[in-house]
XYZ file of N, CA and C in Angstrom:
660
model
N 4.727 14.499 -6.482
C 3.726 14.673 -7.536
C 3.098 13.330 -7.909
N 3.780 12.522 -8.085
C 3.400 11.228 -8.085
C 2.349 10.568 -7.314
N 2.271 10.923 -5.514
C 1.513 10.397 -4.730
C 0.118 11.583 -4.625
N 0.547 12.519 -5.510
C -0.595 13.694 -5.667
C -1.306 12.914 -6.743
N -1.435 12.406 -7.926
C -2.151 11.939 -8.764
C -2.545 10.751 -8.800
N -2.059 9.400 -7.784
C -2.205 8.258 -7.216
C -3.613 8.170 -6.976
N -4.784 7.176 -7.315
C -5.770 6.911 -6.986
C -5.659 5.892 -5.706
N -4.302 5.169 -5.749
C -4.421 3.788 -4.787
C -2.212 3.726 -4.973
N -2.135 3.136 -3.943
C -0.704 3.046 -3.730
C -0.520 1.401 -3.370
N 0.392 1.087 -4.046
C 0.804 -0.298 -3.570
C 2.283 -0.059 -2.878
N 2.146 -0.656 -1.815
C 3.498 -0.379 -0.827
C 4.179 -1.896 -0.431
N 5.176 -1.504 -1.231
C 6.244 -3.134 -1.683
C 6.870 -3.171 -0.219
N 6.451 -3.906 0.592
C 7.375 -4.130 2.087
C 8.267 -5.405 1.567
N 9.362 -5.628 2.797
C 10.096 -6.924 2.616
C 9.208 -7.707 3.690
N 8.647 -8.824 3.478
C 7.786 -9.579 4.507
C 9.165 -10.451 5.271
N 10.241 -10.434 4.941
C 11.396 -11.676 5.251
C 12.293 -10.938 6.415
N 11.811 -9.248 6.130
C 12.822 -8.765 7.216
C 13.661 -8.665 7.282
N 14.589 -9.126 6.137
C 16.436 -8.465 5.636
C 16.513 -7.197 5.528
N 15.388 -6.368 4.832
C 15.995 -5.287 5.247
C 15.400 -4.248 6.115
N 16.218 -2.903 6.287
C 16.087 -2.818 7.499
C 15.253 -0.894 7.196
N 15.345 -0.290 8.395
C 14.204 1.065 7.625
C 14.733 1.805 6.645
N 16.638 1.565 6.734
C 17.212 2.344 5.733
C 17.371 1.673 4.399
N 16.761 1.010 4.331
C 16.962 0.250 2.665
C 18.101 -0.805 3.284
N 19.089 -1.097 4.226
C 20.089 -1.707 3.772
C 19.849 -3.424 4.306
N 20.577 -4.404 3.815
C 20.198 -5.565 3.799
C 20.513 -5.994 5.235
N 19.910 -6.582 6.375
C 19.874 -7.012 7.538
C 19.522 -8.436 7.687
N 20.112 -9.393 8.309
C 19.839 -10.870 8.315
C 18.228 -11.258 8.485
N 17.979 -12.185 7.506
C 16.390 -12.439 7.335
C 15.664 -12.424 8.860
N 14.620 -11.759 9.073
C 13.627 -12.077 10.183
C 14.534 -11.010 11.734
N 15.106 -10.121 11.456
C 15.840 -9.656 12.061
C 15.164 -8.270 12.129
N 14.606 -7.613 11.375
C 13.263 -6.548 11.061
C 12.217 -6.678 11.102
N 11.359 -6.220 12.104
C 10.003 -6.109 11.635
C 9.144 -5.148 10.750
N 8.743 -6.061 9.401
C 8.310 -4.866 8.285
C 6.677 -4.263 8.872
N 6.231 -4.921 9.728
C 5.135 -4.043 10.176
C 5.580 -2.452 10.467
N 6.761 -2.292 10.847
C 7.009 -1.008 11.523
C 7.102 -0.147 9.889
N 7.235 -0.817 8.636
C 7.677 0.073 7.332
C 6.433 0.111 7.192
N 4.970 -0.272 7.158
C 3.868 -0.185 7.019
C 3.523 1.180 7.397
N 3.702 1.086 9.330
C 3.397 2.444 9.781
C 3.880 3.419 9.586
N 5.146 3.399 9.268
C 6.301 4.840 8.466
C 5.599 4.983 7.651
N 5.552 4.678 6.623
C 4.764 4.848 5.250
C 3.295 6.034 5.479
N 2.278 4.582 6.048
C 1.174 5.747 6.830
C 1.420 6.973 6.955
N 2.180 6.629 7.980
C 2.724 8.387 9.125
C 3.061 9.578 8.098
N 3.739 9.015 7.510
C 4.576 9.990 6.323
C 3.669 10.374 5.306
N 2.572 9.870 5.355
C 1.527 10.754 4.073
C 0.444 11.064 5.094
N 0.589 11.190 5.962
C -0.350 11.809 7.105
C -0.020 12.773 7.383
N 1.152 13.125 7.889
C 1.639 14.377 8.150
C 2.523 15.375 7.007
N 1.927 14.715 5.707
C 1.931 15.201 4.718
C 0.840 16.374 4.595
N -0.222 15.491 5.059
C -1.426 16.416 4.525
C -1.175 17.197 5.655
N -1.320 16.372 6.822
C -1.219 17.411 7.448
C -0.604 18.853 7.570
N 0.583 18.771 7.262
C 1.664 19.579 6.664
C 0.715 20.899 5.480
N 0.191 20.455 4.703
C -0.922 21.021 3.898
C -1.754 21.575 4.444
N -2.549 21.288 5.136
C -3.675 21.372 6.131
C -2.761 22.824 7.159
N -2.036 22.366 7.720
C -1.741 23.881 8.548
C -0.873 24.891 7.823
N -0.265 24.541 7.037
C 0.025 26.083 6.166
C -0.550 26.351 5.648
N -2.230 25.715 5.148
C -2.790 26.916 5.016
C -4.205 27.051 6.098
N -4.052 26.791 7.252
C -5.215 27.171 8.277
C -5.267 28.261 8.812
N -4.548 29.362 8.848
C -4.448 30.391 9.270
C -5.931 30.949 8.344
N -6.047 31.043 7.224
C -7.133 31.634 6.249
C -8.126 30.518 6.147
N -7.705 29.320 6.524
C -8.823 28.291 6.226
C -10.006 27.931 7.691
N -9.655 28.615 8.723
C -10.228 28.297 10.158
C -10.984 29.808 10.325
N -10.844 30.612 9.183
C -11.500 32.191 9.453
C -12.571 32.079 8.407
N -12.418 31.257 7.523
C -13.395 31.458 5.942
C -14.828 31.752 6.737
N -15.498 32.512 6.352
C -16.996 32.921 7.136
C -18.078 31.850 5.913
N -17.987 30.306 6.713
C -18.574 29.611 6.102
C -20.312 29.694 6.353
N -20.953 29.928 5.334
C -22.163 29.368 5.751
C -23.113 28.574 5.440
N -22.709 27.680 4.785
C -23.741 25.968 4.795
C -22.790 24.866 4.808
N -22.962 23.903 4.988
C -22.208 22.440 4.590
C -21.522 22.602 3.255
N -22.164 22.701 2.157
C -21.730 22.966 0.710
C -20.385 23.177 0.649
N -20.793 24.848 1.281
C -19.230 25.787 1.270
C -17.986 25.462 2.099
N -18.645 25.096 2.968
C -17.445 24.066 3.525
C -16.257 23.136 3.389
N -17.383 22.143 2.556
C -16.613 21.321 1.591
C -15.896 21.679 0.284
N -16.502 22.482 -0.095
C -15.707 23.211 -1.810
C -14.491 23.904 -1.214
N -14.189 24.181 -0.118
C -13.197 25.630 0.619
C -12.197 24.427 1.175
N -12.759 23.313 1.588
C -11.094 22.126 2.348
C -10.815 21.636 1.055
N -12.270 21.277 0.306
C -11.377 20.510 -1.117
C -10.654 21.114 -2.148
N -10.718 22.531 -2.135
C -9.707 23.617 -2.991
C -8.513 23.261 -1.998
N -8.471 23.528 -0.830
C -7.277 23.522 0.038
C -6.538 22.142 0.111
N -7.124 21.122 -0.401
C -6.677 19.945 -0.460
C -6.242 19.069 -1.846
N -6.544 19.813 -2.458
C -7.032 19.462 -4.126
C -5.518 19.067 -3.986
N -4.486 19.273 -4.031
C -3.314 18.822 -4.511
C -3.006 17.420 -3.960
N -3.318 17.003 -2.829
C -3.267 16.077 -2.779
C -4.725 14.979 -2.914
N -5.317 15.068 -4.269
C -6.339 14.213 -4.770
C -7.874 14.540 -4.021
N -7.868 15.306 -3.083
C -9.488 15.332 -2.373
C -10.370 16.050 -3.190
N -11.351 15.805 -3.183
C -12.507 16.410 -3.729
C -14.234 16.752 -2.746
N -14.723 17.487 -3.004
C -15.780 17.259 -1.698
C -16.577 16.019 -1.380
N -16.410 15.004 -2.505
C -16.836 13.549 -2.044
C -16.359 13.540 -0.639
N -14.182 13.045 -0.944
C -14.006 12.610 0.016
C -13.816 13.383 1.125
N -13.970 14.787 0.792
C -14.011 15.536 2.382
C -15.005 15.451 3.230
N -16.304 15.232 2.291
C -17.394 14.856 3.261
C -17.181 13.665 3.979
N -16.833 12.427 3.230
C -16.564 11.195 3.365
C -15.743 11.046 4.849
N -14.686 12.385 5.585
C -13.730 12.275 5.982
C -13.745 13.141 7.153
N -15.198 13.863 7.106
C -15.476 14.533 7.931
C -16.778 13.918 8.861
N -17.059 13.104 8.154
C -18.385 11.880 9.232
C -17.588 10.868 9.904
N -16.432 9.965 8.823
C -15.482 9.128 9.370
C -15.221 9.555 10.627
N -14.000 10.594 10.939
C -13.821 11.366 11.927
C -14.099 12.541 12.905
N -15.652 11.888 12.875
C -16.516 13.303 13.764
C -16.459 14.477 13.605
N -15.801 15.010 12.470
C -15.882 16.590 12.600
C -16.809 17.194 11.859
N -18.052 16.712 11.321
C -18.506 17.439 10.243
C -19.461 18.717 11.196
N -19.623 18.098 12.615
C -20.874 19.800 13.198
C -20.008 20.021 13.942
N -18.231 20.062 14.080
C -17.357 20.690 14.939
C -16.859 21.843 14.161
N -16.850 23.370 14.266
C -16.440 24.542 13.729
C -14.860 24.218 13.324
N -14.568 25.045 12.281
C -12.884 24.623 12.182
C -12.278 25.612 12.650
N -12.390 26.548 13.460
C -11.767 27.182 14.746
C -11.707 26.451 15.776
N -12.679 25.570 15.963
C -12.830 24.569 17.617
C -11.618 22.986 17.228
N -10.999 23.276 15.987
C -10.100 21.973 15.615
C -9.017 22.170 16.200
N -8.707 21.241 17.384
C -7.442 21.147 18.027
C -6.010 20.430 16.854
N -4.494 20.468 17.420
C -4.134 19.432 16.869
C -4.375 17.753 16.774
N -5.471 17.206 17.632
C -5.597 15.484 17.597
C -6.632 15.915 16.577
N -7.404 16.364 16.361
C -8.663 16.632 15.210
C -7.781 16.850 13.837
N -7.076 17.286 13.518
C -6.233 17.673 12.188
C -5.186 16.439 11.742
N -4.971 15.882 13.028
C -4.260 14.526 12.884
C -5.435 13.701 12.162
N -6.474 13.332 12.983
C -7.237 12.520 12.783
C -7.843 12.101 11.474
N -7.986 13.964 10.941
C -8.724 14.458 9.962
C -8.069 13.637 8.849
N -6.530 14.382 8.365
C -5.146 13.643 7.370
C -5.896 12.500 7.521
N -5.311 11.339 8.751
C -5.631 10.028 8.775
C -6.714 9.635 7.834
N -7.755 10.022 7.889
C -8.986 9.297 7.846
C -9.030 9.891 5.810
N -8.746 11.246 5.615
C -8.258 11.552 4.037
C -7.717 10.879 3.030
N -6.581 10.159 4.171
C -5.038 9.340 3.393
C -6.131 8.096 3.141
N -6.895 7.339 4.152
C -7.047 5.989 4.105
C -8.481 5.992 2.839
N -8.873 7.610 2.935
C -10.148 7.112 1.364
C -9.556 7.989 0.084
N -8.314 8.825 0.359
C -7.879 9.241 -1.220
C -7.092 8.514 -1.463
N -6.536 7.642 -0.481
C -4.936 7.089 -1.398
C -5.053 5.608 -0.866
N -5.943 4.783 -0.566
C -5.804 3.117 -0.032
C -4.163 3.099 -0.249
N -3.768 1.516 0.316
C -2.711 1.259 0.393
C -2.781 -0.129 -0.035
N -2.807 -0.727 -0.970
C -2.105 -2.401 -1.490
C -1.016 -2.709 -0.757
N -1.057 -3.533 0.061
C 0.632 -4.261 0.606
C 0.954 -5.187 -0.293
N 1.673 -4.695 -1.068
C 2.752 -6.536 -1.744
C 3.885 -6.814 -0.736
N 3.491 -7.793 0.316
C 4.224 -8.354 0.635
C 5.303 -9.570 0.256
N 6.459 -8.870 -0.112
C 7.517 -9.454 -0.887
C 8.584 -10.608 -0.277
N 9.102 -10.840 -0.949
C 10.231 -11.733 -0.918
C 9.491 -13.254 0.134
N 8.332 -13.367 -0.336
C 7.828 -14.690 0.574
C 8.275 -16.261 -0.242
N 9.125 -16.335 -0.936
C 10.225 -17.451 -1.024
C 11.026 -17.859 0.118
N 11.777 -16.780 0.972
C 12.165 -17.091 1.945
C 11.288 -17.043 3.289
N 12.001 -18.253 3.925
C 11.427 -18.478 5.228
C 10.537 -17.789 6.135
N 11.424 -16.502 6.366
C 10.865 -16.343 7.484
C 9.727 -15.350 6.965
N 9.616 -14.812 6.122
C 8.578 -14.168 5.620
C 6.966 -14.496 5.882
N 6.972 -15.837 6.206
C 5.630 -16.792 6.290
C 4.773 -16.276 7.346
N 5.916 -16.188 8.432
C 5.607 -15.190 9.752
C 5.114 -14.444 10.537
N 6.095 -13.173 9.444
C 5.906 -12.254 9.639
C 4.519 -11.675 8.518
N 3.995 -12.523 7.681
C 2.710 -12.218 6.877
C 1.665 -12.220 7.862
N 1.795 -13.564 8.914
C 0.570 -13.880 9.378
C 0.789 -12.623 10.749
N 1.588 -12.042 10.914
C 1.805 -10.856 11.668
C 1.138 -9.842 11.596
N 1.351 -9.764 10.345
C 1.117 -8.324 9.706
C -0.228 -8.223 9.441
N -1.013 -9.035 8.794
C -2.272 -9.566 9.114
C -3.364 -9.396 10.108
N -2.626 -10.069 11.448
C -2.797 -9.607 12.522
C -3.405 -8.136 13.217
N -2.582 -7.427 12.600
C -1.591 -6.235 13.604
C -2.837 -5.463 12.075
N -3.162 -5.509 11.090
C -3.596 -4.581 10.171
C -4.980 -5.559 9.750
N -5.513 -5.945 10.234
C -7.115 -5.942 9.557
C -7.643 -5.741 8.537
N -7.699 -4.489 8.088
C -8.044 -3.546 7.245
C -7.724 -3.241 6.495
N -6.273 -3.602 6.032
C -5.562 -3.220 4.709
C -5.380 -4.538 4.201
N -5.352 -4.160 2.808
C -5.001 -5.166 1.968
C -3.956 -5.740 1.562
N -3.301 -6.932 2.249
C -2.224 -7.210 2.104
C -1.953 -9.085 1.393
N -0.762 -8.781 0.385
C -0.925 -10.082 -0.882
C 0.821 -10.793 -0.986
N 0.472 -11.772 -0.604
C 2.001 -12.207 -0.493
C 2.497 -12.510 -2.365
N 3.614 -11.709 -1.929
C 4.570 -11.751 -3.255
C 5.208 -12.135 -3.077
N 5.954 -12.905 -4.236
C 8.027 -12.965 -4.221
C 8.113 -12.637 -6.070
N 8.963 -11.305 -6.081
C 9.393 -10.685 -7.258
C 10.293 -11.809 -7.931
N 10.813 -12.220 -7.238
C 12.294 -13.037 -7.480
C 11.639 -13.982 -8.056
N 10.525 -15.033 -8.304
C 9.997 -16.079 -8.225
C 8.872 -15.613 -10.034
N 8.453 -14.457 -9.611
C 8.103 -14.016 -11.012
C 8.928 -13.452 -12.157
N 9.909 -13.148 -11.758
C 11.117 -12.928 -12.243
C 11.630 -13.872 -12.900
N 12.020 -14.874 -12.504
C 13.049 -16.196 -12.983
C 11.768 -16.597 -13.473
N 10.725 -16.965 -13.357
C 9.283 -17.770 -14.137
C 9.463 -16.729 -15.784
N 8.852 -15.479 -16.071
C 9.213 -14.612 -16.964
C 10.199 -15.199 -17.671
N 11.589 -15.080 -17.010
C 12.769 -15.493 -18.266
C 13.256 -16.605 -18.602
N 12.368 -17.674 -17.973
C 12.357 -19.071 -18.698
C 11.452 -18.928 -19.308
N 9.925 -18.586 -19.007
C 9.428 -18.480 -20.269
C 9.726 -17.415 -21.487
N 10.544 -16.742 -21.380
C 10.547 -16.030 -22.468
C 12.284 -16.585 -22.823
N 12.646 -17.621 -22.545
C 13.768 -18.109 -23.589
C 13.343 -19.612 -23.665
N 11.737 -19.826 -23.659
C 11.424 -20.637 -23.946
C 11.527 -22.005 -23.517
N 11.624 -22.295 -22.320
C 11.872 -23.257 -21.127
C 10.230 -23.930 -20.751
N 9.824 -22.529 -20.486
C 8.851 -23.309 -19.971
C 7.445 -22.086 -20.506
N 6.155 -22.666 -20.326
C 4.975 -21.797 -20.635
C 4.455 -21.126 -19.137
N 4.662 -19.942 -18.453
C 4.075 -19.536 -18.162
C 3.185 -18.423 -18.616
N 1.765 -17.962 -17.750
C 0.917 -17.085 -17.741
C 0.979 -16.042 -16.330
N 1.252 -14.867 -16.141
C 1.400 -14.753 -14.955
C 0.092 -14.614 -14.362
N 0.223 -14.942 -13.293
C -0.952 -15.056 -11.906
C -1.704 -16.258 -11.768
N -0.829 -17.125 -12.763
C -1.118 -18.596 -12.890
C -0.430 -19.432 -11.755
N -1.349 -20.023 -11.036
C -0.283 -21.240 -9.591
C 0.652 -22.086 -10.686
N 0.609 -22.336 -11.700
C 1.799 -23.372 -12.031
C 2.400 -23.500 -13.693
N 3.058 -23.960 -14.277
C 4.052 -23.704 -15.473
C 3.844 -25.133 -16.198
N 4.220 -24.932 -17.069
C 4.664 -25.870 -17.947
C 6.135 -26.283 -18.932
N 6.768 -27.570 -18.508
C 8.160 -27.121 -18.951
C 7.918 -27.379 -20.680
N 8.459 -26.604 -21.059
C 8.823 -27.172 -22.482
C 10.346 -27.495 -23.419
N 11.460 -27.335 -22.426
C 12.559 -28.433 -22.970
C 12.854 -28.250 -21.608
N 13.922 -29.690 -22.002
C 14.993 -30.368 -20.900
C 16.041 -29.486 -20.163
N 15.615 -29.132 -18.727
C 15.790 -28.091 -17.734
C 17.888 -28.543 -17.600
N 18.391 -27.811 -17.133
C 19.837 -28.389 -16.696
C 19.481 -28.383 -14.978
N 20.296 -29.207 -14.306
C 19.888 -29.539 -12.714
C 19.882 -28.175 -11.626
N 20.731 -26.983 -12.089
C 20.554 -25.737 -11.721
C 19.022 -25.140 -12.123
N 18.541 -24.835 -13.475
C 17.293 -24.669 -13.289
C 16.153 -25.454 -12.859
N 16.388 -26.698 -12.675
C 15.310 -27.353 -12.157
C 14.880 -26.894 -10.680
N 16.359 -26.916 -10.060
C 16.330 -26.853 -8.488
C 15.386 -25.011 -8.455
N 15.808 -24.532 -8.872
C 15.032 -22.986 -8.774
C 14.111 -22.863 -9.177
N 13.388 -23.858 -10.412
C 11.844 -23.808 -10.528
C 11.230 -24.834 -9.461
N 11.354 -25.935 -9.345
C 11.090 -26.521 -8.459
C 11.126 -25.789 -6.630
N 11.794 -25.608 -6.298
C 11.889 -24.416 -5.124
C 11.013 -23.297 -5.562
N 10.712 -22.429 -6.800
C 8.909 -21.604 -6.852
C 8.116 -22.480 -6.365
N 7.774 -23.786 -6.954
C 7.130 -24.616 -7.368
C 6.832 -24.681 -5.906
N 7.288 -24.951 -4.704
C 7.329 -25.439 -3.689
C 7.057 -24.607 -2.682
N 8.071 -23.759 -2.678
C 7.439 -22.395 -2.037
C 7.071 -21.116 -2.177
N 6.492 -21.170 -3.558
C 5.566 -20.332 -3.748
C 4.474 -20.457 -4.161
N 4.385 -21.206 -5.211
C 3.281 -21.074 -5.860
C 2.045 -22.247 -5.242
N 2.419 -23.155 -5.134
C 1.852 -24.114 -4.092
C 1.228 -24.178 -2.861
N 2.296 -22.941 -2.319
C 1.915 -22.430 -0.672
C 0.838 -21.149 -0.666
N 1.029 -20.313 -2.031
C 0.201 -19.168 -2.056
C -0.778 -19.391 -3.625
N -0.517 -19.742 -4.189
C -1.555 -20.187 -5.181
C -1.043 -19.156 -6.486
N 0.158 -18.560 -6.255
C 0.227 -17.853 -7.201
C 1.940 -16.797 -6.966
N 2.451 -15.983 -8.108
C 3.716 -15.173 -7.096
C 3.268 -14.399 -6.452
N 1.991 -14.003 -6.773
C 1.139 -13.211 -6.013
C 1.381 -11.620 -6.758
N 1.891 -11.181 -8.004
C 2.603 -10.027 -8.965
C 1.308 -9.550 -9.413
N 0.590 -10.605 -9.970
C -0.387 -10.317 -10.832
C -1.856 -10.319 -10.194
N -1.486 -10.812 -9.078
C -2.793 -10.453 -8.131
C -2.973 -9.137 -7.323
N -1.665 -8.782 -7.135
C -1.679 -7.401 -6.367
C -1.938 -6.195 -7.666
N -1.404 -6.617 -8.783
C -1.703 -5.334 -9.932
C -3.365 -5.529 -10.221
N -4.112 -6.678 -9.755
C -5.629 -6.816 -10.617
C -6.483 -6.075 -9.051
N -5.989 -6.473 -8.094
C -6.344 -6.048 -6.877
C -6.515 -4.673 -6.751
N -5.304 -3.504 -6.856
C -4.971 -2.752 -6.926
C -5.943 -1.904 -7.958
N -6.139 -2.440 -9.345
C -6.770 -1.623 -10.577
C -8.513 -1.945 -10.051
N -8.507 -3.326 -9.876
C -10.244 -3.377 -10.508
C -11.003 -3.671 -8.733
């Protein structure tokens, strides 16, 4: 229900590669999170899809006759998962089917169809996470690579995290989505080393934890 009322999805990958497809922790750079990208995809594709053929039996017979009706008859059939005849039209030029009959729709056409639905009802934000550690650096410029088209923002939670609760026990002034802090009392040599290490590899290297860029990204 959740991904039914979703305008836009942000999909928290591990960019460092500890863990692994089952959630569990795997030695850094030992996973490739490109492959959790495409699960993700796949899995709200053949979602709709899933939608899409239980009810095609009545939806490939409807005795359509203009464009209009067309679109009002997939976007009732789709409505639960967010479509409307905007994006069915939108989704039916994307993927060539708008002067193909929906009796003449094979299964690669119904695949295609989902696909091209998922990528204008539900975008995908990548926060690519945990980029404090190493090997994460990597596998960003990988992922990058390998996805063009999606929007992807290097994070480290951990890094906005510990920034937050020094400033809020009064250590230091941060703003989030700000590249850098301000101390305001005398750090002990344990917190120095862990702000200094943000300081170094994060905020310096990415201009920010990257938390508050993926939530402004995401909304506006």
């Amino acid at each position: 229900s959740d991904l039914s009322r979703a305008d836009v999805l942000i999909h928290v990958v591990d960019a460092s590669g500890s863990t692994n497809e089952k959630g569990e922790p795997v030695p850094a750079g030992s996973h490739d999170p490109c492959g959790d990208i495409v699960f993700l995809e796949e899995e709200i594709d053949y979602w709709f899809v899933g939608i899409l053929e239980k009810n095609w039996g009545k939806v490939s017979k409807w005795p359509v006759s203009d464009k209009r009706q067309l679109l009002e008859k997939l976007a009732q059939t789709l409505s639960g998962v967010g479509a409307n005849e905007t994006s069915i039209e939108k989704t039916l030029h994307k993927s060539g089917l708008m002067e193909k009959k929906l009796e003449q729709w094979n299964a690669t056409d119904k695949k295609e169809f989902c696909t091209k639905l998922r990528e204008i009802t539900k975008p995908i934000v990548i926060a690519a996470n945990k980029m404090d550690i190493p090997t994460a650096e990597k596998n960003l410029q990988k992922k990058k690579e390998k996805f063009p088209s999606l929007t992807i923002i290097p994070c480290s939670g951990f890094a906005e995290l510990a920034l937050k609760k020094a400033a809020k026990e009064g250590f230091i002034e941060y703003h989030p989505g700000e590249k850098d802090f301000k101390e305001l009392k005398e750090l002990n040599e344990k917190q120095k080393q862990v702000l200094e290490a943000i300081q170094k590899t994060v905020l310096q290297k990415f201009g920010s934890t990257g938390i508050q860029d993926c939530l402004d990204r995401t909304v506006f």
